[in-house]
Amino acid sequence: MKALLISFALGFNYFVGIYYGVVSVLYTVLLSIALVVILRHIHRVKYEPFREYSASPETPSVSILIPAYNEEKVVVRTIRSALAVNYPLFEVIVINDGSSDRTLEAVISAFNLKKIDLVYRNILRTIPVRGFYSNPEIANLVVIDKERSGKADSLNCGLTVSRSPYFCSFDADSILERDSLIKLMTPIMESNIPVVACGGVVKILNGVTLNDILISEIKLPRRALSLFQIVEYARTFLFGRMGWNALNSLLILSGTFSLFNKTAVISVGGYGKGNTTEDMEIIVRLHEHYLRKRKPYRIRFISDPICWTEVPESMKMLGRQRRRWHLGLLQTMFQYRSMIFNPRYGRMGLLVMPYYLLFETLGPLVELVGYFAVVCSYLLGLLSTDFLLLFLTLAIFYGAFLSLSGVFLAELTYRRYPKWSHLMKLLWYAVLENFCYRQINSFWRTQAIFQFLRGKSAWEHVADKGVDMSGKVSHYEP
Amino acid sequence: MTSAYREILIIIIAAIIVLIICFLIATVARRILNARKYIILDEYREFYRKKISEALQSGRTAELAEDLRSRAQSLTWRAIEEVLFEQLALAAHETTIRRLFQQLGYRDHYEGKLKSKRTIVKAAAADKLGKMRSESSTASLVKILNTEKEPEILTVTVRALCRIGTPEALQGILARLPELYKKSLVSQKTVDASLINFQADAIPLITAYGEQIADPRIKASLLEVLSHLPATATSLTFAESNLRSTDAEVRARAIRVFGRRTVEGVSRPELLLPLLQDPVWFVRLQAARAIESLKWEKAVDDLGSLLLDPNWQVRNAAARALAHIGNASLDVFLNILQDRDRYAKESICEEAERTYFIQWLIANLASGDAGIREKSRGILKIMHALDFSTPLREYMKNGEKDEIKREITLLMAENVSPAGGPDPRAIADSSGTQGDARTA
C-alpha cells in the first residue's frame, strides 16, 4: 500500500512539475506578445483617428444597454456617465430587471421620464416587459421596466428594443471614460474583416475620487483586498487578454463594457440564459458560430482603459464572485465541449479551448492538490528539503514576476496611478499576492468545480461590492 | 534529487529574479524619465503658447520663425509643434502656422521619416504631415500611397491626404482606390469617413471620376462622400445617373444625396418613387428616409404602401417619414390603421409616439379644420384601442385645454377593436392594464 502511495506521489509530482512548466511557458509567451503589442499600441495611439470618428457621420450608431438590478444608489450616476460619452450617435437603454428597491423611481425622477407605448417584438424570447419610459428632451434615453429574469435576459430585452447596428453592455455600477465608445468602435471601422465584438481594459473604481460623473483623481483604495484585485486585473487584462487578442483567440470580454455587432449576436440567439457568466458564453458562442460557418470574423481587445467599475471589498463577496466566475467558465467549457480538440475549430479548438480547460478550468484544483502532494512527498521523504525549497521559491518568484509584469504593463498605459506611493504599493502587493491571495482564489475556484459537479448552476449574488454601496441588496458584477 | 535538476531549478529561479529586477528598473526608470520630461514639456508649452500667440496677434511672424528654431525631436521642438497644432486647430492663422511648420523644418523632418522602414515611424510621419495640412507634401504622400503595401501605413496616408484636402490629394487617392479596395488594403469605412474631409469644391472632381469608374464599391464611396457635402446640381446629376445602378449599395447611397436638399431643390423628386418599391430593403429604407428629409407631401400614398413592408426598419422609416410630413399624411395613417394588419398598425402607433406625432394629433383635437380634427380623432381612437394611449392619459392628467380633454374622454369611451370594429377586450380592459408593453 505504502509502495503504491509512494509511486502515486512520485508520479503526481512529475505531473505537477510538467503541468507547471507548460503553464509557465504559455504565460511567458502571452506576456511577451502582450508586451510587444502594448509597446506598439502606445506609439500607434498617436495617430489613431478616434477623435475624427467621434464627429463623423460615418460612425455607426450604438445602443448602450444598462441592465440594472437594485442599483438605486448608483444607477443615475451611471446613466449620466453613459449619456456623456463622446460619440456622434448613440442611445442609452436602461433595463430595470425587476428591482425590489427604488431603482426605477430614481431613474424616472432624475430624468423626468414619462411612460410611453412601444411595440416589443419578442424575437429573443425574453420575459414580459412591464413598460417603457422616455423623455422627449432626452431622445436617446429609453428605460425598460420588466420582471426579474437575470442579466442575460435583460440584455436580450435591451437588444430587442435597440435600434442601432452595434450595442454595448454596460454595468450599472460603472463609470465610462468619455472616449471609451469611440475607442472601441475605431478598430471596428478600420478593420477589413468584420469585427463582431470589441472590449477594453476595465479598471477598479474603488478609491478613485469622482467629480460628478468624471474621474477627478485616481487614487488607490485603502483595503488590501481591493489592492490585490488591482494587481490581478492589470495582469488579467493587460497580458492575458492582450496576448490572446493578438492570436484572435479571446475567449472572454468583460461584460462590464464591451461592444458587439447586433446582427452577429442576434444570429447566435442573443445571450444564453442558463450560464452564470453570460459575457464569456456569448464570446464562445460567437467563435463557435463563425468558425462552424467558416465566415471571417474578429473579436478584438484594446489596451486602453475604457471603464471603471467597483469590486467586492469583503472576502465573503469576493468568494461569491470568484465562485460564480469559475462556475460560468465550467458551464461554458461543458456547453461547448464539442469544440475542444476539434480541428474543425482551428486554433480555437486545438489551442485555446484545451488551454482554458486544462489550465484555467482545472488549474486551481491541480494547484491545490499540487501543494498538498509536494508537502506529503516531503513528509514521506520522497522530496529533499532543498528541492522543496527550490520548488516553492520558483513558484513564488514566477508568480511575483507575472504580477509585477502586470503592474509594469499598466505603467505603459495611460490613466495609471499617478503617485510614487501608488506604484510602490502596487509593486509590493504584486509580490504579496502570491502568499495568500492566490491560494484563497484557487480554493474558491476549486469550490466552484465541486459546485459544478454537484449540478449547481445558480447565481451567487454579491452585495456591498464597493464604494457607495451601503445598504444594497445585490447587483450584477463585471 | 540530482544535482542536475537542482542546477536547472536554480538557473530558472535566477533568470526569473533577473527578469523581475529588469521589470522593476524599467518601471521605476520610465516613471522618473517621463515625470522629468513632462514637467519640462509643460513648462515649454506654457512658454511657447504665450510667445506664439502674442506673435500671431501682433503679426511678427518673421522674427518668430528665427526665435523658434530648435533641434529636431528635442523637448523644445516637441513643445513648439504641439502649440502650433493647437493654433492650427483654431483656424485663425492657418496660413501662417502652415508656413511656420515649413520654416521650422517640421515638414522636411516628417517627409524624411516617410522613408523609414518602420511601419509606426512611417505612419506617424504621414499622420503629422496630414495634421499640419502640408499641401507641398501631397506628392510624397501620394508616392507612399502608390508604393506601400502595409495596410496600416496606407490607412493613415489616406487620412492624411484627406486632411490636406487639395485636388491633387483627392486625385492621388482616387487613382489608387481601385487597388486598395481590390486587395483589401484599406477598409471602405475608413475611406468613407476620411473622404468627407474634402469640401464642396471637390464635388466636380469626385463626380467626374465617378462617371468614369465602374467599380460599384468605389461609386458607393463617392456617393457616400457626396451625401455629406452640400448638394449641388452636379452631385444631384451624378446621383440621378446612379439611381438605376445594378448594385443596391450604389442605389441606396445615390438616394442619400437627394436627402441633402429640400424638395424645391430637387428637380425630379419623382425619381425616388420607384425606389420605394425596390427589391432590396435598404434601398427602400433610404428612399423613405430621403422623402422624409425632403418632406415631400406628394409621396404620402407611396410611403403608405411601405407601412406594410416585410422589413421592420422600412416600415418604421415610412411611419417616421409620414409623421414628419404631418397633416398631409393623416389619410394614409387612417387608411392603414383601419386595415387588419396588426403588426403594421403597431409599427405606425409606435412611431407616432416615438416621433411625438401623437402630440400633434392631440393638439389637432382642438383644430378649427373639422376634417383634420376628425381624422386625428379617428387615428387616436384606433391607437387607444391598440393600447397606445399613455399620451392621452398624460394629457388628461396634465393637459391644459379642456376642449381637448373632453374630446379625449369621448374617444376613450368609444372603444373600437384594433381591426376597426368594436373591441370587447378593450371594453373589458378599459380600466385595467392600458399602457403596458405589448409582446408580439
PDB file of N, CA and C in Angstrom, chain A residues 80 111 123 149 154 202 205 257 269 359 415 468:
ATOM      1  N   ARG A  80     -25.948  58.944 -16.400  1.00  0.00           N
ATOM      2  CA  ARG A  80     -25.386  60.244 -16.798  1.00  0.00           C
ATOM      3  C   ARG A  80     -24.001  60.073 -17.404  1.00  0.00           C
ATOM      4  N   PHE A 111     -34.555  61.805 -14.546  1.00  0.00           N
ATOM      5  CA  PHE A 111     -34.574  62.201 -15.962  1.00  0.00           C
ATOM      6  C   PHE A 111     -35.964  62.648 -16.426  1.00  0.00           C
ATOM      7  N   ILE A 123     -38.267  38.835 -30.190  1.00  0.00           N
ATOM      8  CA  ILE A 123     -37.519  37.908 -31.049  1.00  0.00           C
ATOM      9  C   ILE A 123     -36.573  37.008 -30.263  1.00  0.00           C
ATOM     10  N   SER A 149     -35.432  38.627 -14.256  1.00  0.00           N
ATOM     11  CA  SER A 149     -35.088  37.428 -15.027  1.00  0.00           C
ATOM     12  C   SER A 149     -33.591  37.272 -15.235  1.00  0.00           C
ATOM     13  N   SER A 154     -32.073  40.339 -19.443  1.00  0.00           N
ATOM     14  CA  SER A 154     -32.227  41.798 -19.501  1.00  0.00           C
ATOM     15  C   SER A 154     -31.486  42.361 -20.706  1.00  0.00           C
ATOM     16  N   VAL A 202     -10.779  47.188 -18.138  1.00  0.00           N
ATOM     17  CA  VAL A 202     -11.655  47.696 -17.081  1.00  0.00           C
ATOM     18  C   VAL A 202     -10.784  47.950 -15.856  1.00  0.00           C
ATOM     19  N   LEU A 205     -12.713  51.037  -9.682  1.00  0.00           N
ATOM     20  CA  LEU A 205     -13.224  52.350  -9.264  1.00  0.00           C
ATOM     21  C   LEU A 205     -12.988  52.613  -7.782  1.00  0.00           C
ATOM     22  N   PHE A 257     -18.177  46.327 -19.875  1.00  0.00           N
ATOM     23  CA  PHE A 257     -18.323  47.225 -21.012  1.00  0.00           C
ATOM     24  C   PHE A 257     -17.665  46.620 -22.242  1.00  0.00           C
ATOM     25  N   GLY A 269     -28.594  33.902 -31.426  1.00  0.00           N
ATOM     26  CA  GLY A 269     -29.715  33.743 -30.488  1.00  0.00           C
ATOM     27  C   GLY A 269     -29.639  34.614 -29.252  1.00  0.00           C
ATOM     28  N   PHE A 359      -5.821  24.417 -18.157  1.00  0.00           N
ATOM     29  CA  PHE A 359      -5.055  25.294 -17.267  1.00  0.00           C
ATOM     30  C   PHE A 359      -5.910  26.313 -16.518  1.00  0.00           C
ATOM     31  N   ARG A 415      -3.807  56.784 -17.918  1.00  0.00           N
ATOM     32  CA  ARG A 415      -4.719  56.712 -16.775  1.00  0.00           C
ATOM     33  C   ARG A 415      -4.160  55.769 -15.718  1.00  0.00           C
ATOM     34  N   ASP A 468     -19.783  53.469  -2.212  1.00  0.00           N
ATOM     35  CA  ASP A 468     -21.166  53.969  -2.273  1.00  0.00           C
ATOM     36  C   ASP A 468     -22.193  52.865  -2.375  1.00  0.00           C
TER      37      ASP A 468
END
